[in-house]
Each structure stands twice: as structure tokens, then as C-alpha cells.
mmCIF file of C-alpha atoms and ligand atoms in Angstrom:
data_model
loop_
_atom_site.group_PDB
_atom_site.id
_atom_site.type_symbol
_atom_site.label_atom_id
_atom_site.label_comp_id
_atom_site.label_asym_id
_atom_site.label_seq_id
_atom_site.Cartn_x
_atom_site.Cartn_y
_atom_site.Cartn_z
ATOM 1 C CA UNK X 13 -3.896 -33.612 13.053
ATOM 2 C CA UNK X 14 -3.272 -30.476 10.498
ATOM 3 C CA UNK X 15 -2.210 -32.028 6.851
ATOM 4 C CA UNK X 16 1.372 -31.615 5.605
ATOM 5 C CA UNK X 17 2.342 -29.100 2.538
ATOM 6 C CA UNK X 18 3.339 -32.315 0.402
ATOM 7 C CA UNK X 19 5.208 -29.996 -2.368
ATOM 8 C CA UNK X 20 8.375 -29.519 -2.281
ATOM 9 C CA UNK X 21 9.231 -25.208 -2.703
ATOM 10 C CA UNK X 22 12.390 -24.163 -3.861
ATOM 11 C CA UNK X 23 14.513 -20.545 -3.960
ATOM 12 C CA UNK X 24 15.648 -19.863 -7.394
ATOM 13 C CA UNK X 25 19.204 -20.103 -8.106
ATOM 14 C CA UNK X 26 21.021 -16.933 -7.335
ATOM 15 C CA UNK X 27 21.472 -15.467 -10.245
ATOM 16 C CA UNK X 28 17.587 -15.730 -11.484
ATOM 17 C CA UNK X 29 16.560 -14.371 -8.945
ATOM 18 C CA UNK X 30 18.556 -10.814 -8.686
ATOM 19 C CA UNK X 31 17.418 -10.555 -11.652
ATOM 20 C CA UNK X 32 13.873 -10.823 -11.144
ATOM 21 C CA UNK X 33 14.173 -8.278 -8.358
ATOM 22 C CA UNK X 34 15.728 -6.118 -10.281
ATOM 23 C CA UNK X 35 12.924 -6.532 -12.534
ATOM 24 C CA UNK X 36 10.146 -6.521 -10.023
ATOM 25 C CA UNK X 37 11.252 -3.990 -7.797
ATOM 26 C CA UNK X 38 8.363 -5.614 -5.535
ATOM 27 C CA UNK X 39 9.591 -9.133 -4.978
ATOM 28 C CA UNK X 40 11.240 -8.097 -1.760
ATOM 29 C CA UNK X 41 11.284 -11.948 -1.105
ATOM 30 C CA UNK X 42 12.476 -12.998 -4.120
ATOM 31 C CA UNK X 43 10.755 -16.013 -6.431
ATOM 32 C CA UNK X 44 10.191 -19.659 -5.381
ATOM 33 C CA UNK X 45 8.962 -22.415 -7.922
ATOM 34 C CA UNK X 46 6.323 -25.585 -5.985
ATOM 35 C CA UNK X 47 7.703 -28.466 -7.579
ATOM 36 C CA UNK X 48 7.058 -30.697 -9.229
ATOM 37 C CA UNK X 49 4.738 -28.610 -11.364
ATOM 38 C CA UNK X 50 6.619 -25.503 -10.725
ATOM 39 C CA UNK X 51 4.126 -22.978 -9.463
ATOM 40 C CA UNK X 52 5.949 -19.458 -9.299
ATOM 41 C CA UNK X 53 5.484 -16.831 -6.629
ATOM 42 C CA UNK X 54 7.136 -14.182 -5.064
ATOM 43 C CA UNK X 55 9.022 -15.931 -1.662
ATOM 44 C CA UNK X 56 6.130 -14.934 0.577
ATOM 45 C CA UNK X 57 4.373 -17.293 -1.062
ATOM 46 C CA UNK X 58 6.559 -20.107 1.755
ATOM 47 C CA UNK X 59 3.961 -17.853 4.698
ATOM 48 C CA UNK X 60 1.126 -19.061 3.714
ATOM 49 C CA UNK X 61 1.443 -21.841 1.176
ATOM 50 C CA UNK X 62 0.555 -24.422 4.357
ATOM 51 C CA UNK X 63 -2.652 -22.393 4.953
ATOM 52 C CA UNK X 64 -4.085 -21.980 1.301
ATOM 53 C CA UNK X 65 -4.264 -26.368 1.195
ATOM 54 C CA UNK X 66 -5.838 -26.418 4.753
ATOM 55 C CA UNK X 67 -7.536 -23.990 4.150
ATOM 56 C CA UNK X 68 -11.338 -25.014 6.288
ATOM 57 C CA UNK X 69 -13.597 -24.344 3.219
ATOM 58 C CA UNK X 70 -17.856 -24.503 3.821
ATOM 59 C CA UNK X 71 -20.770 -26.170 1.888
ATOM 60 C CA UNK X 72 -22.473 -22.671 1.426
ATOM 61 C CA UNK X 73 -19.026 -21.116 -0.490
ATOM 62 C CA UNK X 74 -18.545 -20.886 -3.875
ATOM 63 C CA UNK X 75 -14.857 -19.903 -5.276
ATOM 64 C CA UNK X 76 -14.029 -18.691 -8.814
ATOM 65 C CA UNK X 77 -10.720 -19.251 -9.545
ATOM 66 C CA UNK X 78 -8.583 -18.700 -12.131
ATOM 67 C CA UNK X 79 -4.971 -17.968 -13.787
ATOM 68 C CA UNK X 80 -5.550 -14.532 -13.356
ATOM 69 C CA UNK X 81 -6.068 -12.336 -16.100
ATOM 70 C CA UNK X 82 -8.899 -14.435 -17.651
ATOM 71 C CA UNK X 83 -12.057 -12.653 -16.726
ATOM 72 C CA UNK X 84 -12.297 -13.412 -12.752
ATOM 73 C CA UNK X 85 -13.496 -9.726 -11.871
ATOM 74 C CA UNK X 86 -16.378 -9.922 -14.780
ATOM 75 C CA UNK X 87 -17.359 -14.007 -13.422
ATOM 76 C CA UNK X 88 -16.893 -12.505 -9.597
ATOM 77 C CA UNK X 89 -20.244 -9.859 -10.372
ATOM 78 C CA UNK X 90 -21.813 -12.351 -12.217
ATOM 79 C CA UNK X 91 -21.679 -15.187 -9.771
ATOM 80 C CA UNK X 92 -21.979 -13.159 -6.150
ATOM 81 C CA UNK X 93 -25.095 -10.921 -8.084
ATOM 82 C CA UNK X 94 -26.169 -14.544 -8.870
ATOM 83 C CA UNK X 95 -25.627 -16.181 -4.934
ATOM 84 C CA UNK X 96 -27.389 -12.632 -2.852
ATOM 85 C CA UNK X 97 -30.364 -12.851 -5.169
ATOM 86 C CA UNK X 98 -29.729 -10.229 -7.533
ATOM 87 C CA UNK X 99 -29.183 -7.628 -4.563
ATOM 88 C CA UNK X 100 -27.752 -4.631 -6.423
ATOM 89 C CA UNK X 101 -28.413 -2.435 -3.417
ATOM 90 C CA UNK X 102 -25.653 -4.422 -2.274
ATOM 91 C CA UNK X 103 -23.115 -4.759 -4.682
ATOM 92 C CA UNK X 104 -22.719 -1.610 -4.367
ATOM 93 C CA UNK X 105 -20.216 -2.133 -1.427
ATOM 94 C CA UNK X 106 -16.207 -3.030 -2.465
ATOM 95 C CA UNK X 107 -15.901 -5.961 -4.665
ATOM 96 C CA UNK X 108 -13.205 -7.010 -2.755
ATOM 97 C CA UNK X 109 -14.922 -6.625 0.633
ATOM 98 C CA UNK X 110 -17.817 -9.204 -0.659
ATOM 99 C CA UNK X 111 -15.745 -11.270 -2.586
ATOM 100 C CA UNK X 112 -12.461 -11.923 -1.070
ATOM 101 C CA UNK X 113 -9.192 -12.568 -2.878
ATOM 102 C CA UNK X 114 -7.788 -15.700 -0.688
ATOM 103 C CA UNK X 115 -4.375 -15.154 -2.018
ATOM 104 C CA UNK X 116 -3.799 -11.340 -1.460
ATOM 105 C CA UNK X 117 -1.359 -11.508 1.160
ATOM 106 C CA UNK X 118 1.304 -13.318 -1.145
ATOM 107 C CA UNK X 119 0.312 -10.926 -3.807
ATOM 108 C CA UNK X 120 1.388 -7.564 -2.062
ATOM 109 C CA UNK X 121 4.511 -7.456 -0.016
ATOM 110 C CA UNK X 122 3.626 -4.731 2.439
ATOM 111 C CA UNK X 123 7.204 -3.703 2.398
ATOM 112 C CA UNK X 124 7.210 -2.571 -0.658
ATOM 113 C CA UNK X 125 4.986 0.160 0.002
ATOM 114 C CA UNK X 126 7.800 2.014 2.358
ATOM 115 C CA UNK X 127 10.572 1.206 -0.572
ATOM 116 C CA UNK X 128 11.891 4.294 -1.940
ATOM 117 C CA UNK X 129 10.690 4.799 -5.904
ATOM 118 C CA UNK X 130 7.106 3.886 -5.346
ATOM 119 C CA UNK X 131 5.238 6.099 -4.548
ATOM 120 C CA UNK X 132 4.518 7.378 -1.275
ATOM 121 C CA UNK X 133 0.976 5.758 -0.278
ATOM 122 C CA UNK X 134 -1.173 7.618 2.152
ATOM 123 C CA UNK X 135 -2.615 4.140 3.214
ATOM 124 C CA UNK X 136 -0.971 2.377 5.838
ATOM 125 C CA UNK X 137 0.720 -1.238 4.387
ATOM 126 C CA UNK X 138 -1.874 -4.387 5.707
ATOM 127 C CA UNK X 139 -0.900 -6.762 7.850
ATOM 128 C CA UNK X 140 0.590 -9.820 6.884
ATOM 129 C CA UNK X 141 -2.534 -12.750 7.026
ATOM 130 C CA UNK X 142 -4.934 -10.002 7.027
ATOM 131 C CA UNK X 143 -6.288 -11.189 4.107
ATOM 132 C CA UNK X 144 -7.278 -14.851 5.599
ATOM 133 C CA UNK X 145 -7.575 -13.845 8.624
ATOM 134 C CA UNK X 146 -10.334 -11.923 6.750
ATOM 135 C CA UNK X 147 -11.810 -15.124 4.832
ATOM 136 C CA UNK X 148 -11.830 -16.632 7.279
ATOM 137 C CA UNK X 149 -14.172 -14.699 9.127
ATOM 138 C CA UNK X 150 -17.182 -14.079 6.565
ATOM 139 C CA UNK X 151 -20.215 -15.005 6.985
ATOM 140 C CA UNK X 152 -22.431 -17.593 5.089
ATOM 141 C CA UNK X 153 -22.858 -17.780 1.919
ATOM 142 C CA UNK X 154 -18.921 -16.582 1.113
ATOM 143 C CA UNK X 155 -18.214 -16.143 -2.561
ATOM 144 C CA UNK X 156 -13.841 -16.312 -2.562
ATOM 145 C CA UNK X 157 -11.106 -15.566 -5.546
ATOM 146 C CA UNK X 158 -8.321 -17.582 -6.269
ATOM 147 C CA UNK X 159 -5.551 -17.667 -8.738
ATOM 148 C CA UNK X 160 -4.554 -21.145 -7.189
ATOM 149 C CA UNK X 161 -4.251 -24.034 -8.979
ATOM 150 C CA UNK X 162 -6.444 -27.327 -7.417
ATOM 151 C CA UNK X 163 -3.103 -28.710 -6.256
ATOM 152 C CA UNK X 164 -2.572 -25.736 -4.484
ATOM 153 C CA UNK X 165 -5.801 -25.852 -2.713
ATOM 154 C CA UNK X 166 -7.412 -27.719 -0.464
ATOM 155 C CA UNK X 167 -7.660 -31.141 -1.583
ATOM 156 C CA UNK X 168 -10.909 -32.643 -2.221
ATOM 157 C CA UNK X 169 -12.279 -28.678 -2.486
ATOM 158 C CA UNK X 170 -14.734 -29.320 -4.929
ATOM 159 C CA UNK X 171 -16.586 -32.258 -2.876
ATOM 160 C CA UNK X 172 -17.117 -29.554 -0.337
ATOM 161 C CA UNK X 173 -18.418 -26.709 -2.608
ATOM 162 C CA UNK X 174 -18.866 -25.182 -5.668
ATOM 163 C CA UNK X 175 -16.552 -23.360 -8.203
ATOM 164 C CA UNK X 176 -16.511 -21.535 -11.005
ATOM 165 C CA UNK X 177 -13.414 -21.675 -12.975
ATOM 166 C CA UNK X 178 -12.688 -19.220 -15.680
ATOM 167 C CA UNK X 179 -10.186 -19.306 -18.758
ATOM 168 C CA UNK X 180 -9.068 -17.188 -21.702
ATOM 169 C CA UNK X 181 -6.742 -17.376 -24.439
ATOM 170 C CA UNK X 182 -3.359 -17.099 -22.534
ATOM 171 C CA UNK X 183 -2.452 -14.191 -25.965
ATOM 172 C CA UNK X 184 -4.731 -11.978 -24.828
ATOM 173 C CA UNK X 185 -3.529 -13.138 -21.052
ATOM 174 C CA UNK X 186 0.174 -12.005 -21.440
ATOM 175 C CA UNK X 187 -0.904 -8.303 -22.883
ATOM 176 C CA UNK X 188 -3.687 -7.960 -19.810
ATOM 177 C CA UNK X 189 -0.938 -9.081 -17.174
ATOM 178 C CA UNK X 190 1.640 -6.651 -18.555
ATOM 179 C CA UNK X 191 -0.714 -3.473 -17.865
ATOM 180 C CA UNK X 192 -1.523 -5.489 -14.316
ATOM 181 C CA UNK X 193 1.949 -5.884 -13.844
ATOM 182 C CA UNK X 194 2.677 -2.184 -14.541
ATOM 183 C CA UNK X 195 -0.447 -1.066 -12.966
ATOM 184 C CA UNK X 196 -0.293 -2.249 -9.809
ATOM 185 C CA UNK X 197 2.520 -0.242 -7.967
ATOM 186 C CA UNK X 198 3.652 -2.381 -5.344
ATOM 187 C CA UNK X 199 4.774 -5.403 -8.029
ATOM 188 C CA UNK X 200 7.193 -2.893 -8.671
ATOM 189 C CA UNK X 201 7.565 -3.977 -13.046
ATOM 190 C CA UNK X 202 9.193 -0.972 -15.364
ATOM 191 C CA UNK X 203 9.908 -3.460 -18.006
ATOM 192 C CA UNK X 204 8.485 -3.031 -21.440
ATOM 193 C CA UNK X 205 6.222 -5.625 -22.713
ATOM 194 C CA UNK X 206 8.641 -7.562 -24.920
ATOM 195 C CA UNK X 207 10.743 -8.588 -21.822
ATOM 196 C CA UNK X 208 7.314 -9.776 -19.983
ATOM 197 C CA UNK X 209 6.103 -11.585 -22.810
ATOM 198 C CA UNK X 210 9.527 -14.009 -21.664
ATOM 199 C CA UNK X 211 8.844 -13.813 -18.556
ATOM 200 C CA UNK X 212 4.948 -15.303 -19.178
ATOM 201 C CA UNK X 213 6.613 -17.571 -21.804
ATOM 202 C CA UNK X 214 9.284 -18.887 -19.394
ATOM 203 C CA UNK X 215 6.313 -19.638 -16.408
ATOM 204 C CA UNK X 216 8.335 -16.939 -14.148
ATOM 205 C CA UNK X 217 5.678 -14.882 -13.409
ATOM 206 C CA UNK X 218 2.942 -16.009 -10.160
ATOM 207 C CA UNK X 219 1.305 -18.725 -10.450
ATOM 208 C CA UNK X 220 2.070 -20.037 -13.658
ATOM 209 C CA UNK X 221 2.740 -22.167 -15.302
ATOM 210 C CA UNK X 222 -0.314 -21.184 -17.549
ATOM 211 C CA UNK X 223 -1.273 -24.805 -18.564
ATOM 212 C CA UNK X 224 -0.703 -27.018 -15.968
ATOM 213 C CA UNK X 225 -3.017 -24.357 -13.771
ATOM 214 C CA UNK X 226 -5.772 -24.585 -16.621
ATOM 215 C CA UNK X 227 -5.030 -28.366 -17.323
ATOM 216 C CA UNK X 228 -5.569 -29.162 -13.445
ATOM 217 C CA UNK X 229 -9.228 -27.535 -14.415
ATOM 218 C CA UNK X 230 -10.005 -28.885 -17.540
ATOM 219 C CA UNK X 231 -8.736 -32.513 -15.535
ATOM 220 C CA UNK X 232 -11.935 -32.225 -13.602
ATOM 221 C CA UNK X 233 -13.864 -30.914 -16.203
ATOM 222 C CA UNK X 234 -16.584 -33.706 -15.324
ATOM 223 C CA UNK X 235 -16.834 -32.960 -11.341
ATOM 224 C CA UNK X 236 -20.460 -32.069 -10.809
ATOM 225 C CA UNK X 237 -19.395 -29.242 -8.786
ATOM 226 C CA UNK X 238 -17.090 -27.442 -11.367
ATOM 227 C CA UNK X 239 -18.086 -25.507 -13.933
ATOM 228 C CA UNK X 240 -14.989 -24.265 -16.372
ATOM 229 C CA UNK X 241 -16.194 -21.201 -19.034
ATOM 230 C CA UNK X 242 -13.991 -18.806 -21.101
ATOM 231 C CA UNK X 243 -13.456 -14.824 -21.602
ATOM 232 C CA UNK X 244 -14.446 -16.026 -25.033
ATOM 233 C CA UNK X 245 -17.566 -17.332 -24.369
ATOM 234 C CA UNK X 246 -18.512 -14.305 -22.159
ATOM 235 C CA UNK X 247 -17.710 -11.831 -24.606
ATOM 236 C CA UNK X 248 -19.923 -13.683 -27.331
ATOM 237 C CA UNK X 249 -23.399 -14.583 -25.354
ATOM 238 C CA UNK X 250 -23.351 -12.912 -22.559
ATOM 239 C CA UNK X 251 -26.935 -14.515 -21.473
ATOM 240 C CA UNK X 252 -25.942 -17.633 -22.250
ATOM 241 C CA UNK X 253 -23.182 -17.830 -19.578
ATOM 242 C CA UNK X 254 -25.023 -15.877 -17.333
ATOM 243 C CA UNK X 255 -27.784 -18.286 -17.648
ATOM 244 C CA UNK X 256 -25.540 -20.937 -17.446
ATOM 245 C CA UNK X 257 -23.821 -20.101 -14.461
ATOM 246 C CA UNK X 258 -27.228 -19.457 -12.411
ATOM 247 C CA UNK X 259 -28.816 -22.585 -13.550
ATOM 248 C CA UNK X 260 -24.792 -24.206 -12.020
ATOM 249 C CA UNK X 261 -25.394 -22.336 -8.915
ATOM 250 C CA UNK X 262 -29.015 -23.332 -9.011
ATOM 251 C CA UNK X 263 -30.898 -20.378 -8.986
ATOM 252 C CA UNK X 264 -33.976 -18.837 -11.002
ATOM 253 C CA UNK X 265 -33.565 -15.898 -13.151
ATOM 254 C CA UNK X 266 -36.389 -14.644 -15.226
ATOM 255 C CA UNK X 267 -36.038 -12.725 -18.967
ATOM 256 C CA UNK X 268 -36.408 -9.578 -17.365
ATOM 257 C CA UNK X 269 -33.940 -10.181 -14.258
ATOM 258 C CA UNK X 270 -31.220 -11.347 -17.146
ATOM 259 C CA UNK X 271 -31.347 -8.098 -19.269
ATOM 260 C CA UNK X 272 -31.008 -5.966 -16.271
ATOM 261 C CA UNK X 273 -27.486 -8.338 -15.362
ATOM 262 C CA UNK X 274 -26.474 -8.592 -18.859
ATOM 263 C CA UNK X 275 -26.919 -4.568 -18.823
ATOM 264 C CA UNK X 276 -23.918 -4.379 -15.085
ATOM 265 C CA UNK X 277 -21.967 -6.956 -16.805
ATOM 266 C CA UNK X 278 -21.141 -5.002 -19.742
ATOM 267 C CA UNK X 279 -17.793 -3.933 -19.981
ATOM 268 C CA UNK X 280 -19.039 -0.347 -20.214
ATOM 269 C CA UNK X 281 -21.460 -0.661 -16.929
ATOM 270 C CA UNK X 282 -18.079 -2.197 -15.142
ATOM 271 C CA UNK X 283 -15.849 -0.354 -16.202
ATOM 272 C CA UNK X 284 -17.376 3.018 -14.733
ATOM 273 C CA UNK X 285 -18.540 0.880 -12.013
ATOM 274 C CA UNK X 286 -16.207 1.863 -9.057
ATOM 275 C CA UNK X 287 -17.130 -0.842 -6.639
ATOM 276 C CA UNK X 288 -15.592 -3.452 -9.139
ATOM 277 C CA UNK X 289 -13.105 -0.967 -11.373
ATOM 278 C CA UNK X 290 -10.562 -0.747 -8.653
ATOM 279 C CA UNK X 291 -10.279 2.635 -9.296
ATOM 280 C CA UNK X 292 -10.107 3.811 -5.552
ATOM 281 C CA UNK X 293 -6.802 2.060 -5.614
ATOM 282 C CA UNK X 294 -5.463 5.243 -7.866
ATOM 283 C CA UNK X 295 -6.299 7.659 -5.326
ATOM 284 C CA UNK X 296 -4.226 5.959 -2.373
ATOM 285 C CA UNK X 297 -1.369 5.591 -5.467
ATOM 286 C CA UNK X 298 -1.990 1.929 -5.142
ATOM 287 C CA UNK X 299 -2.392 1.772 -8.743
ATOM 288 C CA UNK X 300 -1.056 3.717 -12.256
ATOM 289 C CA UNK X 301 -4.286 4.308 -13.937
ATOM 290 C CA UNK X 302 -2.344 5.551 -16.973
ATOM 291 C CA UNK X 303 -2.267 1.635 -17.326
ATOM 292 C CA UNK X 304 -5.892 1.785 -18.811
ATOM 293 C CA UNK X 305 -7.775 0.667 -15.443
ATOM 294 C CA UNK X 306 -8.454 -2.668 -13.979
ATOM 295 C CA UNK X 307 -11.260 -2.907 -15.973
ATOM 296 C CA UNK X 308 -9.196 -2.278 -19.644
ATOM 297 C CA UNK X 309 -9.395 -3.167 -22.522
ATOM 298 C CA UNK X 310 -12.585 -5.767 -22.337
ATOM 299 C CA UNK X 311 -11.797 -7.350 -26.037
ATOM 300 C CA UNK X 312 -10.861 -10.759 -27.701
ATOM 301 C CA UNK X 313 -7.455 -10.440 -29.588
ATOM 302 C CA UNK X 314 -6.281 -7.443 -28.321
ATOM 303 C CA UNK X 315 -2.793 -8.959 -28.563
ATOM 304 C CA UNK X 316 -2.429 -8.693 -32.412
ATOM 305 C CA UNK X 317 -1.276 -5.029 -31.445
ATOM 306 C CA UNK X 318 1.595 -5.994 -29.762
ATOM 307 C CA UNK X 319 2.601 -9.309 -30.818
ATOM 308 C CA UNK X 320 4.867 -8.681 -33.915
ATOM 309 C CA UNK X 321 5.457 -11.873 -36.343
ATOM 310 C CA UNK X 322 8.747 -14.143 -34.512
ATOM 311 C CA UNK X 323 6.647 -13.274 -31.175
ATOM 312 C CA UNK X 324 3.201 -14.597 -32.992
ATOM 313 C CA UNK X 325 5.217 -17.473 -34.128
ATOM 314 C CA UNK X 326 6.973 -18.249 -30.939
ATOM 315 C CA UNK X 327 3.510 -17.705 -29.051
ATOM 316 C CA UNK X 328 2.089 -20.307 -30.871
ATOM 317 C CA UNK X 329 4.777 -22.816 -30.790
ATOM 318 C CA UNK X 330 4.212 -22.581 -26.927
ATOM 319 C CA UNK X 331 0.837 -23.176 -27.612
ATOM 320 C CA UNK X 332 0.670 -25.905 -29.383
ATOM 321 C CA UNK X 333 3.597 -27.521 -27.456
ATOM 322 C CA UNK X 334 2.873 -26.830 -23.495
ATOM 323 C CA UNK X 335 -1.185 -27.054 -24.801
ATOM 324 C CA UNK X 336 -0.874 -30.326 -25.292
ATOM 325 C CA UNK X 337 -4.576 -30.175 -27.440
ATOM 326 C CA UNK X 338 -6.384 -28.077 -24.959
ATOM 327 C CA UNK X 339 -5.052 -24.946 -27.193
ATOM 328 C CA UNK X 340 -7.808 -26.807 -29.511
ATOM 329 C CA UNK X 341 -10.551 -27.467 -26.020
ATOM 330 C CA UNK X 342 -10.837 -24.124 -25.831
ATOM 331 C CA UNK X 343 -10.743 -23.015 -28.958
ATOM 332 C CA UNK X 344 -8.266 -20.553 -29.104
ATOM 333 C CA UNK X 345 -6.205 -22.803 -31.420
ATOM 334 C CA UNK X 346 -7.410 -24.822 -34.630
HETATM 335 P P1 LIG K 3 -7.984 -6.809 -20.458
HETATM 336 O O1 LIG K 3 -6.565 -5.799 -20.260
HETATM 337 O O2 LIG K 3 -7.374 -7.280 -21.622
HETATM 338 O O3 LIG K 3 -9.095 -5.663 -21.010
HETATM 339 P P2 LIG K 3 -9.247 -10.772 -14.129
HETATM 340 O O4 LIG K 3 -10.426 -9.545 -13.211
HETATM 341 O O5 LIG K 3 -9.082 -11.959 -14.320
HETATM 342 O O6 LIG K 3 -8.418 -9.853 -14.035
HETATM 343 O O7 LIG K 3 -8.950 -9.882 -15.698
HETATM 344 C C1 LIG K 3 -9.309 -8.778 -16.381
HETATM 345 C C2 LIG K 3 -9.772 -8.593 -18.229
HETATM 346 O O8 LIG K 3 -10.910 -8.838 -18.109
HETATM 347 C C3 LIG K 3 -9.734 -7.583 -18.117
HETATM 348 O O9 LIG K 3 -9.155 -7.731 -20.094
HETATM 349 C C4 LIG K 3 -10.539 -6.651 -18.393
HETATM 350 O O10 LIG K 3 -10.878 -5.539 -19.190
HETATM 351 C C5 LIG K 3 -11.748 -7.544 -18.688
HETATM 352 N N1 LIG K 3 -12.937 -7.052 -17.946
HETATM 353 C C6 LIG K 3 -13.688 -7.248 -17.307
HETATM 354 N N2 LIG K 3 -14.495 -6.927 -16.560
HETATM 355 C C7 LIG K 3 -14.782 -7.160 -18.418
HETATM 356 C C8 LIG K 3 -16.238 -7.208 -18.857
HETATM 357 N N3 LIG K 3 -17.628 -6.813 -18.248
HETATM 358 N N4 LIG K 3 -16.354 -7.213 -19.933
HETATM 359 C C9 LIG K 3 -15.142 -7.722 -20.320
HETATM 360 N N5 LIG K 3 -14.097 -7.919 -20.354
HETATM 361 C C10 LIG K 3 -13.565 -7.444 -18.899
#
């Protein structure tokens, strides 16, 4: 018998929910939290929670998991090429087709594409459940992206398949996530950075709370099927992280292969690579290119240009209080 979903999904109080629907016009179904950890989603998550929790996983699967904006796409491109023995020809196919996002159905509410005020699109709205169906029919070895924390994924997933978890300094995450919310037209966020900053700190953006998400991965760091990497490590030494990931995936990479792969994964090449930069969505109206695109700045520490002094103090306090030492483990704070 399929496992029961063991958590309680609660709708936010009416007033909060109405405010969120005003600020995020794409959240037609409002917002919910999954107790006890309080993971925040659009209401449509309820239609998929059980399917995510019981997703059949295979021993050949490789997951890339993260809280959003931590360097998921960067890691996916690396992982896909390593898994597929550096098939650069195959990598010309769009990343979201080769490396599907298991949670996608609960991110873009298909009804948003019909809303007035949301740019008219020349594409058909996706059928609900379409993305999960695609994941189920993919042939082996599947490379799958998820932003779900461990507790909302198939229990014991690491006993079946490998996962690479990417984390990033939350100060850079909040900036990147802000642009992401303005960029994805169907999410309908038109507010300023300060307002988004407040939503982030109160764990009211999708897949938050950030620290519970990261902590769930950290608690499993010694599992032989989990590799945790950070955006900052990728930036500091892409070759070293690539070799670490290759070894984790039991793939051999020659020095020549490594040079080529690192060049392919460099920010400048990824920024202009149409198979990973999601530029196709700009032509469909899904994506507002003025927000810098999906491969945007690619820097560590860019948050300094967004935070004023009080925001800096408030965020650091939040990192120390909620991080409970993880902010130091990840070297985000001294
Ligand atoms: P910024 O918005 O700070 O530029 P995700 O893939 O998890 O959504 O993360 C997106 C972030 O990773 C964006 O950060 C994007 O620019 C950055 N990124 C993607 N590819 C990169 C690369 N090759 N080098 C550096 N940063 C990259």
C-alpha cells in the first residue's frame, strides 16, 4: 500500500493569505505551510505532495537538490555531462528536458497564464501533472532536479540513489531569488527588494525555511550516497569541485576532459548557452529578460549592493539565530 503523507498541510490565516496573493499575483491558490517544519508552498502543492513523497526512485537515478538559487543549474549541467560521459552533442538539448524538475507542476499555476496583467503568452498552459508524468516516463539513467527538502521526498531516497545537494550563502540567495520572482512572469511578483527580503526572512517564499532545508541535508552529510557542495566552492575552484563530483559519480575524467568541461561550465559560456540559460522562455513571455536572465550575475557577495546597514544587521542576526552554527560550518559567517 502506498505510504500515507505524514504531515499536516495548513492554509495561512486569511489576512496573510490575501496579502500574499496581492503581492504574488501568480499564487492563485494562495499559500500553505507543511507542518511541523513549516515548508511554504503555493496551495497547488497539495495536489502533488503525496506524489512527491511516494515518487518511485531507481538505483540509477541521480538527483541534484537544493534550496532555489543556490547554483542548481550550474551543478545540473556538470552532473548531466559527467553521467553521460561528456556527451556535448546531447547537451545541446534543453536542460529542462534532459534534467527535469520534479516539483515543476506545483510552481507555475497553469491558470496564471490566462490572467489579465500577466503578459499574453503564445504557448499553451502546461497540463497539471504534466511534469511529473514526464519524470515517470524518462529512461535510465534519470537525472532529476528537485528543490524539495528531504522530509518531503521519498523516504530513504539515499538508500536507493545518489544525490548532490548544493547550498549557497542565503544573502546571495535572497537577491537571486528576488530577481527570479520578478523574472518569472507567471509568479506575478512586482514588489521591491525590501518587501521580498521580509518575505524571505519570515520563511514565506516557496521551499523556505532555508535553514531547515539546509539542515535536513547536513544531517545526512555522512551518507555515502549524498555529496554536499556549495556555490562558493564552485566559484572558488570549479576544477576541484568537478573532480569531487566525478569521483562521487564514479566517473573518470582526464586532464584534457577536465579543461574542456570547466570551460563549458564557466559563467560566460553558460550565460550564452541557449540549452541552459532559459532564453527560450523570453520569447514565450514566461520570462522577463530585464531581470538579468536565468544565468544572471554569477557572483558571490553581490548582496552587498542590495542590503543597507540595518538589513545587513538584521540578516546576520537571522543567520546566527536560525543557522545555529550551520552558517559557520558553511563558512558564510566567521
Ligand atoms: P545570480 O542570480 O546570483 O547571478 P539556480 O540555478 O539554483 O536557480 O541558481 C541560479 C544562480 O546561479 C544565479 O545566481 C546564476 O547566475 C548562477 N549561475 C548559474 N550558472 C553559473 C555559472 N556557470 N557560474 C556562476 N554562477 C552561475
